XYZ file of C-alpha atoms in Angstrom:
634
model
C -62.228 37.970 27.731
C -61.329 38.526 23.987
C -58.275 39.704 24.965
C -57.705 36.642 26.903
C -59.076 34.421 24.182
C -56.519 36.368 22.011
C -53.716 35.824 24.376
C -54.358 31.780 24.676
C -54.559 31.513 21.454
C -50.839 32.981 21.241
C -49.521 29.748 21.493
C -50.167 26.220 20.322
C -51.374 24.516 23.314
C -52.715 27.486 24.160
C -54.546 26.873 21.094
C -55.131 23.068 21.787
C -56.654 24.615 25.007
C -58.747 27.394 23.864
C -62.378 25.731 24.592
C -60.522 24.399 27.702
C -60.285 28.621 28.641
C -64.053 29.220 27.657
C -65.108 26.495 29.790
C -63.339 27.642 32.824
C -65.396 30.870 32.649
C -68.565 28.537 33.326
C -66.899 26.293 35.889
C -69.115 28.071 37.849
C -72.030 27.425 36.781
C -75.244 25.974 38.082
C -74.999 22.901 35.720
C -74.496 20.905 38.654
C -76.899 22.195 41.422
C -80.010 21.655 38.701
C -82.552 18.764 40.384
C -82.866 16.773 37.627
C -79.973 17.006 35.407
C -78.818 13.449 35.809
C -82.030 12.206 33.722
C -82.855 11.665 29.979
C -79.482 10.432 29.057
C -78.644 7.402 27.262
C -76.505 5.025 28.382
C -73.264 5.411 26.115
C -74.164 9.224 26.586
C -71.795 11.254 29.100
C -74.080 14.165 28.860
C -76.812 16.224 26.621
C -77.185 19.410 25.260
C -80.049 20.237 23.451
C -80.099 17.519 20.153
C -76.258 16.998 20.532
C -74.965 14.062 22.491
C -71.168 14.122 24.182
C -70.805 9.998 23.758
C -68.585 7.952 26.098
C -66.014 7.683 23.817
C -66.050 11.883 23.122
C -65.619 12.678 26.855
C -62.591 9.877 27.499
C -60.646 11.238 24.430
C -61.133 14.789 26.046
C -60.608 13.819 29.633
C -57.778 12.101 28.832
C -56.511 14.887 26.723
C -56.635 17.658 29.401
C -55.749 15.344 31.835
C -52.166 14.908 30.025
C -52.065 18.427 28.878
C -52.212 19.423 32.679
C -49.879 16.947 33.467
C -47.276 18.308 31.272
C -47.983 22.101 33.138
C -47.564 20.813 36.597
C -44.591 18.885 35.703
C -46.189 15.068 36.848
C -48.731 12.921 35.555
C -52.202 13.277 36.853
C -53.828 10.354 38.245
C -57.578 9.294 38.170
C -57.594 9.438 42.352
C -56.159 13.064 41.794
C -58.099 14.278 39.480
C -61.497 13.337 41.099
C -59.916 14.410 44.440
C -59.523 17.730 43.100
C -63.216 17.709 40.938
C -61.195 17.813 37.561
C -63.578 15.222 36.149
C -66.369 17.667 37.021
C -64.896 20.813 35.873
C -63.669 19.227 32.350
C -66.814 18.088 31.598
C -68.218 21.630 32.723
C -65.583 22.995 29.760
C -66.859 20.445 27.428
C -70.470 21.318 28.146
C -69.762 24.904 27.699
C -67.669 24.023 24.269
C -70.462 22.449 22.841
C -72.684 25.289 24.008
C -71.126 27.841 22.386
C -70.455 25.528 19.460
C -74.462 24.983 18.585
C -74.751 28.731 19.340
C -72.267 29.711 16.865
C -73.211 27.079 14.169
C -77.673 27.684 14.621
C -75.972 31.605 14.104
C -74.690 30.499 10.587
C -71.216 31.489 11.811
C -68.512 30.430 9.799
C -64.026 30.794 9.411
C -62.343 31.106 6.375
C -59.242 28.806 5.854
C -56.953 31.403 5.077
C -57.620 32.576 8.363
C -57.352 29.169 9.898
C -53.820 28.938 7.880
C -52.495 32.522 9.012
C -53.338 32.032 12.733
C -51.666 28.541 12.389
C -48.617 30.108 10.233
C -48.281 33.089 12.785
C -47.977 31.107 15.924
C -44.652 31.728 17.596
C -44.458 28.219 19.049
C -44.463 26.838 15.255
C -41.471 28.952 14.548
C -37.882 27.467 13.609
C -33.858 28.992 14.955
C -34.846 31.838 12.442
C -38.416 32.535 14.127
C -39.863 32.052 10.802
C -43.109 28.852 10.184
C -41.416 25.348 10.544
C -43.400 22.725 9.064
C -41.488 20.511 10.612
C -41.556 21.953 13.896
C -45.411 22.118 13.492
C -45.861 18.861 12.542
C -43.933 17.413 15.283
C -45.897 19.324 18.300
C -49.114 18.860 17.113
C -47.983 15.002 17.379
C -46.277 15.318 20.588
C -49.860 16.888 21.860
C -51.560 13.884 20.281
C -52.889 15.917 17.357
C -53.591 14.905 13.794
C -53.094 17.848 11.213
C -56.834 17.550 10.364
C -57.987 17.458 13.926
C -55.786 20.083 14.997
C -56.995 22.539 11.856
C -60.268 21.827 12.572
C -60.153 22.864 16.812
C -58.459 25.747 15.564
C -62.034 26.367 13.319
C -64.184 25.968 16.113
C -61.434 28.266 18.285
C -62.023 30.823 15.875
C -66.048 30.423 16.181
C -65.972 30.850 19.596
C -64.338 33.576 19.736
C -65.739 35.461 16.816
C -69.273 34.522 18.982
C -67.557 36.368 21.672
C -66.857 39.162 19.796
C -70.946 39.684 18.511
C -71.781 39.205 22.107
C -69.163 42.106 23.653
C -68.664 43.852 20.708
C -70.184 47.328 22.365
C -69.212 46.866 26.308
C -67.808 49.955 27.645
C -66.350 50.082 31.146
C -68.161 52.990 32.764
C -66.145 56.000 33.268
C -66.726 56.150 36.856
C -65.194 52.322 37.445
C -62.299 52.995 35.541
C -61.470 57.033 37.387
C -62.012 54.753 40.434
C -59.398 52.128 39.465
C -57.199 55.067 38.391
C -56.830 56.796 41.428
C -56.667 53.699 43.481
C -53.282 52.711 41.237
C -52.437 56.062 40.866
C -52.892 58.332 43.828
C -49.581 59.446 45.491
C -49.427 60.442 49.156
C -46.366 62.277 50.826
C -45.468 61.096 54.953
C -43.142 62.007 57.712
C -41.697 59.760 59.487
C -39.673 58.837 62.317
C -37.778 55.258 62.868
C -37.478 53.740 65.763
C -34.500 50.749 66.032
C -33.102 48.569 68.511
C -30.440 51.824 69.646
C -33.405 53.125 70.678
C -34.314 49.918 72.895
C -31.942 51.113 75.400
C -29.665 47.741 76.706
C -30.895 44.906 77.234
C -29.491 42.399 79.875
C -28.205 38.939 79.026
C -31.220 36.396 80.130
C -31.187 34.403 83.398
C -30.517 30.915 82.615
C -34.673 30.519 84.627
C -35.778 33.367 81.967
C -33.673 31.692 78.564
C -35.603 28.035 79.915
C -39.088 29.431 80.052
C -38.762 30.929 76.563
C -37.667 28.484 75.092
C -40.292 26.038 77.157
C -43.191 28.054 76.083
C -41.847 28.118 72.310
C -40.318 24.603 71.906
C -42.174 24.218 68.697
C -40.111 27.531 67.074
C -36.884 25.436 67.458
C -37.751 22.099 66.643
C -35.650 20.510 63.749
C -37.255 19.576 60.472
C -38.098 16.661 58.943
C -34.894 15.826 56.838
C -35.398 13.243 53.954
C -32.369 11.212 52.343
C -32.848 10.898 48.252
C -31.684 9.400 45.032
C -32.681 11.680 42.212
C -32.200 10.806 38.362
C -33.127 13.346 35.756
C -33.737 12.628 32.122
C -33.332 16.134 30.613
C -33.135 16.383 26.725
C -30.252 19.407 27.213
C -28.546 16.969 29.235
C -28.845 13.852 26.971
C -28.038 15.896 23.575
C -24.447 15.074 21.867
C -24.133 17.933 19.025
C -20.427 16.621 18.722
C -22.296 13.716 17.441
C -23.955 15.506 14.484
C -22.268 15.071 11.490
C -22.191 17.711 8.766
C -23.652 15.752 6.632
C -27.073 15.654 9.046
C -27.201 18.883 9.667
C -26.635 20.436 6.165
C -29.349 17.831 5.764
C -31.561 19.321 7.667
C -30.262 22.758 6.806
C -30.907 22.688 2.817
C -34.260 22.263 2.663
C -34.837 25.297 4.917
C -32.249 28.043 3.952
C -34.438 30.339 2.703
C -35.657 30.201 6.419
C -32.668 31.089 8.116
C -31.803 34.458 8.320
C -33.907 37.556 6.747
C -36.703 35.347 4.499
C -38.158 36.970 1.866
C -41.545 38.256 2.255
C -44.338 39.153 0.302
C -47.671 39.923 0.442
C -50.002 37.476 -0.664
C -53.692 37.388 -1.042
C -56.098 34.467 -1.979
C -59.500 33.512 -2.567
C -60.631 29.787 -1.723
C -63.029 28.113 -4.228
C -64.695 24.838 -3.634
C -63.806 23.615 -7.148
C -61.213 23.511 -9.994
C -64.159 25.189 -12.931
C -65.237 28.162 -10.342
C -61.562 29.169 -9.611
C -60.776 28.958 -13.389
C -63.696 30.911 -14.440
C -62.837 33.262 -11.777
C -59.095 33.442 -13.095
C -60.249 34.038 -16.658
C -62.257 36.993 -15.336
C -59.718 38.573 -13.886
C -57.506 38.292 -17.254
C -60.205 39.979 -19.151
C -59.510 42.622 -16.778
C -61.675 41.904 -13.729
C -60.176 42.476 -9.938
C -58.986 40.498 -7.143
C -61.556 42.049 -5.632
C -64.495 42.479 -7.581
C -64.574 38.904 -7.758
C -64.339 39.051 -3.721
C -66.848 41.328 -3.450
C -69.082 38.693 -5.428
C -68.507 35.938 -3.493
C -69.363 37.384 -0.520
C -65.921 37.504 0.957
C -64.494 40.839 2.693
C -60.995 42.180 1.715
C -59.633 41.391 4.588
C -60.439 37.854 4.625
C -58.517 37.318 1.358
C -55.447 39.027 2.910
C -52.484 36.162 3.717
C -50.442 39.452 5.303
C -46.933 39.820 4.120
C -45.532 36.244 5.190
C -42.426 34.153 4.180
C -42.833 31.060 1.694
C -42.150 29.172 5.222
C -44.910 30.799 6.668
C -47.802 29.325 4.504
C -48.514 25.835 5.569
C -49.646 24.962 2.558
C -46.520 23.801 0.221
C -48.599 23.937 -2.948
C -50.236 27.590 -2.218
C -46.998 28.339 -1.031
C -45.014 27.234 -3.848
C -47.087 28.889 -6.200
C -47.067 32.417 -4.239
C -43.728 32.344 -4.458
C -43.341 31.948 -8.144
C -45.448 35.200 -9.153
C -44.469 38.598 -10.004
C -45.277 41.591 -8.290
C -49.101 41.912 -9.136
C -49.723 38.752 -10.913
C -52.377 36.531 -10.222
C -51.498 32.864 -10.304
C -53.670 29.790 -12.421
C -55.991 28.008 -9.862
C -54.168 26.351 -7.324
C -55.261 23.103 -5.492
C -54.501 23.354 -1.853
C -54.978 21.357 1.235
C -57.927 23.540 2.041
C -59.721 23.895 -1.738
C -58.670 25.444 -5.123
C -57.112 28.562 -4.799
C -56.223 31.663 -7.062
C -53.413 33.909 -5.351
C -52.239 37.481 -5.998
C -48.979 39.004 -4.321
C -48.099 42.916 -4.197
C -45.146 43.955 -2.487
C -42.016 41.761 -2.206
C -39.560 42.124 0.339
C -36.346 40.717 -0.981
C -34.626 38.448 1.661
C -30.963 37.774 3.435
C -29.603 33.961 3.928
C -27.215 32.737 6.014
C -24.694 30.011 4.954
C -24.540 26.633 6.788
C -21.293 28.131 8.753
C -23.329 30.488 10.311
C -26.229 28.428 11.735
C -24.167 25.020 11.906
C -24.143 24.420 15.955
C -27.717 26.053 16.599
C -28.336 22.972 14.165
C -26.274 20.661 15.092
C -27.551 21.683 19.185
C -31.559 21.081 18.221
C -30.671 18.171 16.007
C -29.437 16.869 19.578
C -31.592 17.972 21.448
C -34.513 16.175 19.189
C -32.728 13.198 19.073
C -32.587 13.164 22.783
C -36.498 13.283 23.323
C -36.585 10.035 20.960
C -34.195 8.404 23.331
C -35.984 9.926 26.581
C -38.709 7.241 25.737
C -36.292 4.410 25.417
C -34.689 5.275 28.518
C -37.343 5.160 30.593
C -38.444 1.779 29.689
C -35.303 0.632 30.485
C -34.826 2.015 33.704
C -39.005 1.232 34.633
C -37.654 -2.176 33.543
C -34.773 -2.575 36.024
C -36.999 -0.917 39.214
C -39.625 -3.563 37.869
C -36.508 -6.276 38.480
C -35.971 -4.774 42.063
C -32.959 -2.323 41.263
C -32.576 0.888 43.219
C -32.217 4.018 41.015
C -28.968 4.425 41.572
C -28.015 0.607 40.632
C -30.854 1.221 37.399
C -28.501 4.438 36.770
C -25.335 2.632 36.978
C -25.953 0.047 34.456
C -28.082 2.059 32.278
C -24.732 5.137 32.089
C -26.290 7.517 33.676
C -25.200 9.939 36.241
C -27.820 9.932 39.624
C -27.329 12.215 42.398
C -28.089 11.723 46.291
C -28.994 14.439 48.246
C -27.832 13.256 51.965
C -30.513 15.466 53.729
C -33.338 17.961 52.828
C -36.350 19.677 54.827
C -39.422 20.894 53.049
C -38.568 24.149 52.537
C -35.610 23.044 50.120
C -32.969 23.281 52.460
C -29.996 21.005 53.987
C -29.247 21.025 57.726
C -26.728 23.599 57.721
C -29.258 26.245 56.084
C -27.714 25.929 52.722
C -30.373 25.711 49.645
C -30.179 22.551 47.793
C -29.524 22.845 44.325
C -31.627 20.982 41.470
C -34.847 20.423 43.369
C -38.072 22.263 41.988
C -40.484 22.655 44.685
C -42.906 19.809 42.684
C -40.058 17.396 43.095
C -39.325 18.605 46.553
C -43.609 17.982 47.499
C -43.497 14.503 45.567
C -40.400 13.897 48.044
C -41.998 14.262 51.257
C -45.255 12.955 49.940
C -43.849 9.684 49.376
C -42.226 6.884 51.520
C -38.999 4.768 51.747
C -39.373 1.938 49.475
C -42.237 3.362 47.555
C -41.517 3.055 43.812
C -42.563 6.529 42.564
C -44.371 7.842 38.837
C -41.421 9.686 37.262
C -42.433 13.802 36.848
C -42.463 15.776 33.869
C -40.242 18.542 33.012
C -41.536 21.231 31.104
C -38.827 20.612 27.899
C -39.983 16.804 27.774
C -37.867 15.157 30.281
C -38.184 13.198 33.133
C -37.109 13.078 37.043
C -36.707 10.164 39.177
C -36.151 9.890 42.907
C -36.374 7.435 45.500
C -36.446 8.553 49.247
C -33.805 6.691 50.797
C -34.165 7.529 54.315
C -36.219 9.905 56.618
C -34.923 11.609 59.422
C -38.293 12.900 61.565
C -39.091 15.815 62.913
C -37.665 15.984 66.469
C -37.473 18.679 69.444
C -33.888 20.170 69.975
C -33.027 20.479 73.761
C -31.849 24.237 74.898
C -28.082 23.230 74.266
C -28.454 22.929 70.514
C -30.150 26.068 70.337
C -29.004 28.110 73.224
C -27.362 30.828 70.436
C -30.904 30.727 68.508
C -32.750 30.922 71.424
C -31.064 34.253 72.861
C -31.697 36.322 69.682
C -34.765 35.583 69.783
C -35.362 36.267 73.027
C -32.683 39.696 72.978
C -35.618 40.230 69.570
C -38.521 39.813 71.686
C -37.624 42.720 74.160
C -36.345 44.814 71.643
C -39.712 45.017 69.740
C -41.859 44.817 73.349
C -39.408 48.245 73.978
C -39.952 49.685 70.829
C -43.982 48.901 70.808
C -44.232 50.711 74.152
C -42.103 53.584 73.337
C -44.068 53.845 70.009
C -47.401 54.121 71.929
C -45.964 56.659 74.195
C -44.695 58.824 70.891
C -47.776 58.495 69.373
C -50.270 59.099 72.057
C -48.586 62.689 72.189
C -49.122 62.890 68.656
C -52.855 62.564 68.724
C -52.520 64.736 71.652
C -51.701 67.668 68.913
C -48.322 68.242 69.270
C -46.757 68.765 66.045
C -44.071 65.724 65.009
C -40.862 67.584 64.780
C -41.734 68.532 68.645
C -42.021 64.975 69.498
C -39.529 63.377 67.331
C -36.633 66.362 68.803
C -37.820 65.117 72.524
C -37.079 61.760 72.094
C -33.502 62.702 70.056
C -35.075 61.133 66.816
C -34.901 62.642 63.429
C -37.979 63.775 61.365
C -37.745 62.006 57.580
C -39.548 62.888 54.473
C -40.531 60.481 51.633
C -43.020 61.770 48.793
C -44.792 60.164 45.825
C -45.327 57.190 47.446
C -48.305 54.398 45.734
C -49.822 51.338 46.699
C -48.576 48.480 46.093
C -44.984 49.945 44.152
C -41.837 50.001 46.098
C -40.568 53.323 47.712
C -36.724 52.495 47.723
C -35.855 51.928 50.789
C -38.903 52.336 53.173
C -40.665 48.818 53.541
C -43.416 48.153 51.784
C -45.709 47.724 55.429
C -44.999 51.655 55.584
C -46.333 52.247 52.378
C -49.493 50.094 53.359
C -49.935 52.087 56.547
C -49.677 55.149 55.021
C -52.430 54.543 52.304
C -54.858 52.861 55.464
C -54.380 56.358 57.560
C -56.361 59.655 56.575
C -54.279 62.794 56.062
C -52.843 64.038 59.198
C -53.619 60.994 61.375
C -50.567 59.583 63.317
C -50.135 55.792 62.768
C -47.310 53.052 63.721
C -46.410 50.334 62.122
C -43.731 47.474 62.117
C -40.823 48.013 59.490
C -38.681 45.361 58.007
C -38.552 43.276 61.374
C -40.246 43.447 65.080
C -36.664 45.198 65.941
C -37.515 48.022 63.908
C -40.928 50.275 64.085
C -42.345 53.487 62.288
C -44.506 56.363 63.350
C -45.552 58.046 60.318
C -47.862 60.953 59.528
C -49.335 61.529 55.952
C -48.747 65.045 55.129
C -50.429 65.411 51.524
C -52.676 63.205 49.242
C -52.397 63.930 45.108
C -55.572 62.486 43.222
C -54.593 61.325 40.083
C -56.836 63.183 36.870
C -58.306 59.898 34.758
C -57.427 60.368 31.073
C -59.060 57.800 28.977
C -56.776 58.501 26.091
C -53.691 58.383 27.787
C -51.542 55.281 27.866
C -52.565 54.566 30.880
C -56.043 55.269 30.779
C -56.056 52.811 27.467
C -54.847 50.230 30.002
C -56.978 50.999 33.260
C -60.128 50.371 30.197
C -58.383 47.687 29.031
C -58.504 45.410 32.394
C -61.767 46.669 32.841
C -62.984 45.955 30.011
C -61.678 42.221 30.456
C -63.001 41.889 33.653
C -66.862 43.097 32.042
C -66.544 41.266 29.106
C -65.851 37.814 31.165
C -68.705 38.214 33.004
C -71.082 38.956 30.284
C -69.788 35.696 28.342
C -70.356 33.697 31.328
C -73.663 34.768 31.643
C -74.389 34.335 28.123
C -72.782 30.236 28.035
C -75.503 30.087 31.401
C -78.317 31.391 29.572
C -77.608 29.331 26.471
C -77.235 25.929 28.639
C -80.458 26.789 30.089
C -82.334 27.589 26.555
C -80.549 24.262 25.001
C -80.904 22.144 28.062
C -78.034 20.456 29.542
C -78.730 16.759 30.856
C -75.516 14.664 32.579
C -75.422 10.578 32.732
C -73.461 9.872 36.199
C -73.086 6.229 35.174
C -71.355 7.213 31.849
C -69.947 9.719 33.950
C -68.333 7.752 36.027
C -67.141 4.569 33.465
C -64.672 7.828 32.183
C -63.593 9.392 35.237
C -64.113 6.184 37.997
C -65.832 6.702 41.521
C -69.589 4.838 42.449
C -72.226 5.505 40.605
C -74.402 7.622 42.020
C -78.366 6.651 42.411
């Protein structure tokens, strides 16, 4: 789990969405199978744990929340009807239960995060990162919004992130995976087996006769529904992608040096240097401190003093764009090599900063960098107008326009797809281009006329369809499929051939006589493939041979289909080589690693259990349901 925890927390919504991951390892749960956990609530309380009330107005903000953050995964907006369809009201306020679980837990414990650490998780989050992959303020600022963060809310999830998981890490801190489990795992991934084999194809069918027309009819009677056609839908589509909205032509110089001055030192190498810093809650302790450490005091005796460990006062070695903090930042990056700075006031308390080493850094000039600019410049810009531009063509659908007459007067370019079945394809086979298979399920789950919810792409945008016209499902008469209907049928015999033949061949196996015998009888030739593994491909052998061969014992005969019915395998496993478990070993590390996980998960989710049972956990349907809709339950 901590490596999971450390994982989600790579990125910023997987940050956002860090309790959201520790309450899916509780979905499970008996919260909701417990007699009387619908009592003792008040009514503006969704729910109860221990002394700490989840109010009305808590849940919605957090329902809603998840609710759009989901949304944005799946690419559409979730509805209420959908997301009580599917339980989501039930399993987010599961998560929320288990938050706030692990949250009393972790603050009865004493447990606490430093803000340095708060500011160096934020600062070293790749999604924050500018062109140069170095901190963007600016970029930071503006997800957090688009995620319907405030700075202060969002630093202070990322506090109780941190809690969580350093609760995690007191709770798993000595689970081993037992030796046996993991030799286990390794020689199920790692044992290699060695087969013979023979191949039987349709040459070895013998010929087959051209059907009767009476033999072609019945086949096809008795398999009409193989032949039918599809259900073929006509539609409009309108996308609303920022890549395909953004003019960089249209950024002027001027704009983008704009934008480009103020973060040079960003672009290309940064400088670097390592910074450490000690957070004091007031302006006289942090100058008392600092006139300590002139009179010849360390960094970190006065660490050591305060309680604080070494490594909680280390920044790492970071770029001035890297600290979020412009002041601390500023001030870091006007000291020498082993200089302490005066105290600093920050946006997380008075600081006093020391840097070591400095790693001098490389610019680029405005040339260089100018249409990377100039193309997210655009880009941005086009997500502000995204917003507009869906007003304005709800507006016109509103007024009874099609989308392709809201398109036409709005500029924009729609695009009708004549015909398309379910699997994504037009009537002559062909794969449509430009339809994800969301858009392609919110096509046939809709109706002519209906006026649809636009979906969400992943980089912000939009698509809009309307279904136009449905062609149904139909049956095709033998003339339409006569050519269809003969390979199959020519297929059929081939593999009802090869099946017998295979029987025959492999009854005389188990008989004892040796392959090579029975393979030179039948004019077939005796291949060899070694170092074969489950579930990793073998080159050319199919991968159902390589299942076989790892379901038969050494030395017993088995067939099996190969890439088609047409085509069949008798194989015979020749040698098995365990695999030796080395726990220090690269792989080992890893085989302990998912094992490990896998532990560790289930120990935390029977930890959040035991903890909602020793706090108490009480849930107000009524409130419940004002959130999430759906009758209240008696």
């Amino acid at each position: 789990m901590l490596r999971g925890l450390n994982k989600a927390s790579s990125t910023w919504l997987g940050k956002a969405l860090m309790a959201a991951v520790m309450g899916f390892l509780v979905i499970s749960f008996a919260i909701w199978g417990i007699g009387d956990i619908f009592r003792g609530v008040s009514s503006n309380e969704v729910a109860k744990i221990g002394s700490t009330e989840i109010t009305i107005d808590q849940f919605r903000q957090y329902y809603n929340d998840r609710l759009q953050q989901l949304g944005r995964q799946v690419g559409k907006p979730i509805t209420p009807d959908e997301a009580r369809a599917r339980g989501l009201d039930r399993q987010l306020l599961g998560q929320l239960i288990a938050e706030t679980t692990i949250d009393e837990q972790a603050k009865r414990l004493g447990l606490g995060a430093s803000d340095a650490d708060i500011a160096r998780n934020i600062s070293n989050d790749p999604s924050f990162r500018g062109l140069n992959g170095q901190f963007d303020r600016s970029r930071f600022e503006q997800l957090i919004r688009q995620a319907g963060y405030t700075e202060s809310r969002f630093v202070n999830e990322q506090r109780s992130v941190m809690l969580r998981r350093q609760l995690g890490q007191s709770v798993t801190a000595d689970l081993k995976a037992p030796t046996t489990a993991m030799a286990a795992l390794n020689q199920y991934q790692n044992e290699k087996r060695r087969i013979e084999y023979v191949v039987l194809g349709a040459a070895q069918a013998g010929e087959i006769p051209a059907p009767t027309p009476e033999i072609l009819n019945k086949f096809f009677e008795d398999r009409k529904a193989l032949f039918r056609a599809p259900e073929y839908r006509k539609v409009t589509l309108l996308t609303l992608a920022p890549s395909d909205l953004a003019r960089p032509n249209e950024i002027s110089d001027a704009d983008a040096k704009a934008y480009f001055e103020p973060r040079k030192d960003s672009f290309g190498k940064a400088e670097k240097r390592e910074v450490r810093q000690l957070v004091f809650p007031n302006q006289e302790e942090a100058s008392a401190a600092r006139e300590r450490i002139a009179k010849g005091a360390t960094f970190d005796d006065i660490a050591k003093e305060r309680g604080v460990n070494a490594s909680d006062t280390d920044l790492g070695t970071v770029a001035k764009s890297e600290i979020i903090d412009p002041a601390v930042a500023n001030a870091a990056f006007s000291l020498k090599p082993g200089e302490t700075s005066e105290p600093v006031k920050g946006r997380f308390g008075t600081v006093l900063l020391q840097v070591g080493k400095i790693e001098p850094g490389e610019e680029k000039s405005y040339e260089q960098v100018a249409d990377q600019i100039k193309k997210e410049m655009a880009e941005s810009r086009a997500k502000n107008e995204i917003g507009g531009l869906r007003d304005k063509i709800e507006d016109e659908r509103a007024a009874g326009s099609t989308l392709a007459e809201a398109a036409k007067k709005l500029g924009l370019k729609a695009v009708t797809v004549e015909a398309v079945d379910r699997s994504g394809r037009a009537p002559d086979g062909s794969v449509v281009a430009g339809l994800a298979p969301n858009v392609l399920n919110a096509v046939f789950n809709s109706e002519v006329g209906v006026d649809t919810d636009a979906l969400q792409l992943p980089n912000g945008g939009y698509v809009y369809f309307d279904v136009t016209g449905i062609t149904p499902s139909r049956e095709r008469t033998l003339d339409e499929v006569k050519d269809q209907v003969s390979a199959r049928w020519r297929d059929d015999e081939i593999a009802k051939r090869l099946q017998a033949k295979a029987d025959d061949l492999l009854g005389k196996l188990k008989a004892g006589a040796a392959i090579s015998q029975v393979a030179g009888e039948a004019g077939l030739k005796v291949e060899t493939a070694a170092d074969l593994q489950r579930g990793k491909s073998a080159g050319f052998l199919p991968a159902k041979v390589v299942e076989a061969a790892f379901r038969s014992p050494k030395g017993v005969p088995v067939t099996t289909e190969g890439n088609s019915e047409t085509e069949r395998f008798i194989i015979v496993v020749t040698d098995v080589v365990d695999s030796p478990f080395d726990a220090n070993s690269q792989q080992g590390k890893a085989i302990s690693s998912v094992l490990q996980n896998s532990y560790t998960d289930d120990l935390i989710g029977e930890y959040v259990s035991r903890l909602e049972n020793d706090f108490g956990v009480t849930i107000n349907q009524s409130a419940l349901n004002q959130v999430v809709g759906g009758a209240t339950q008696q």
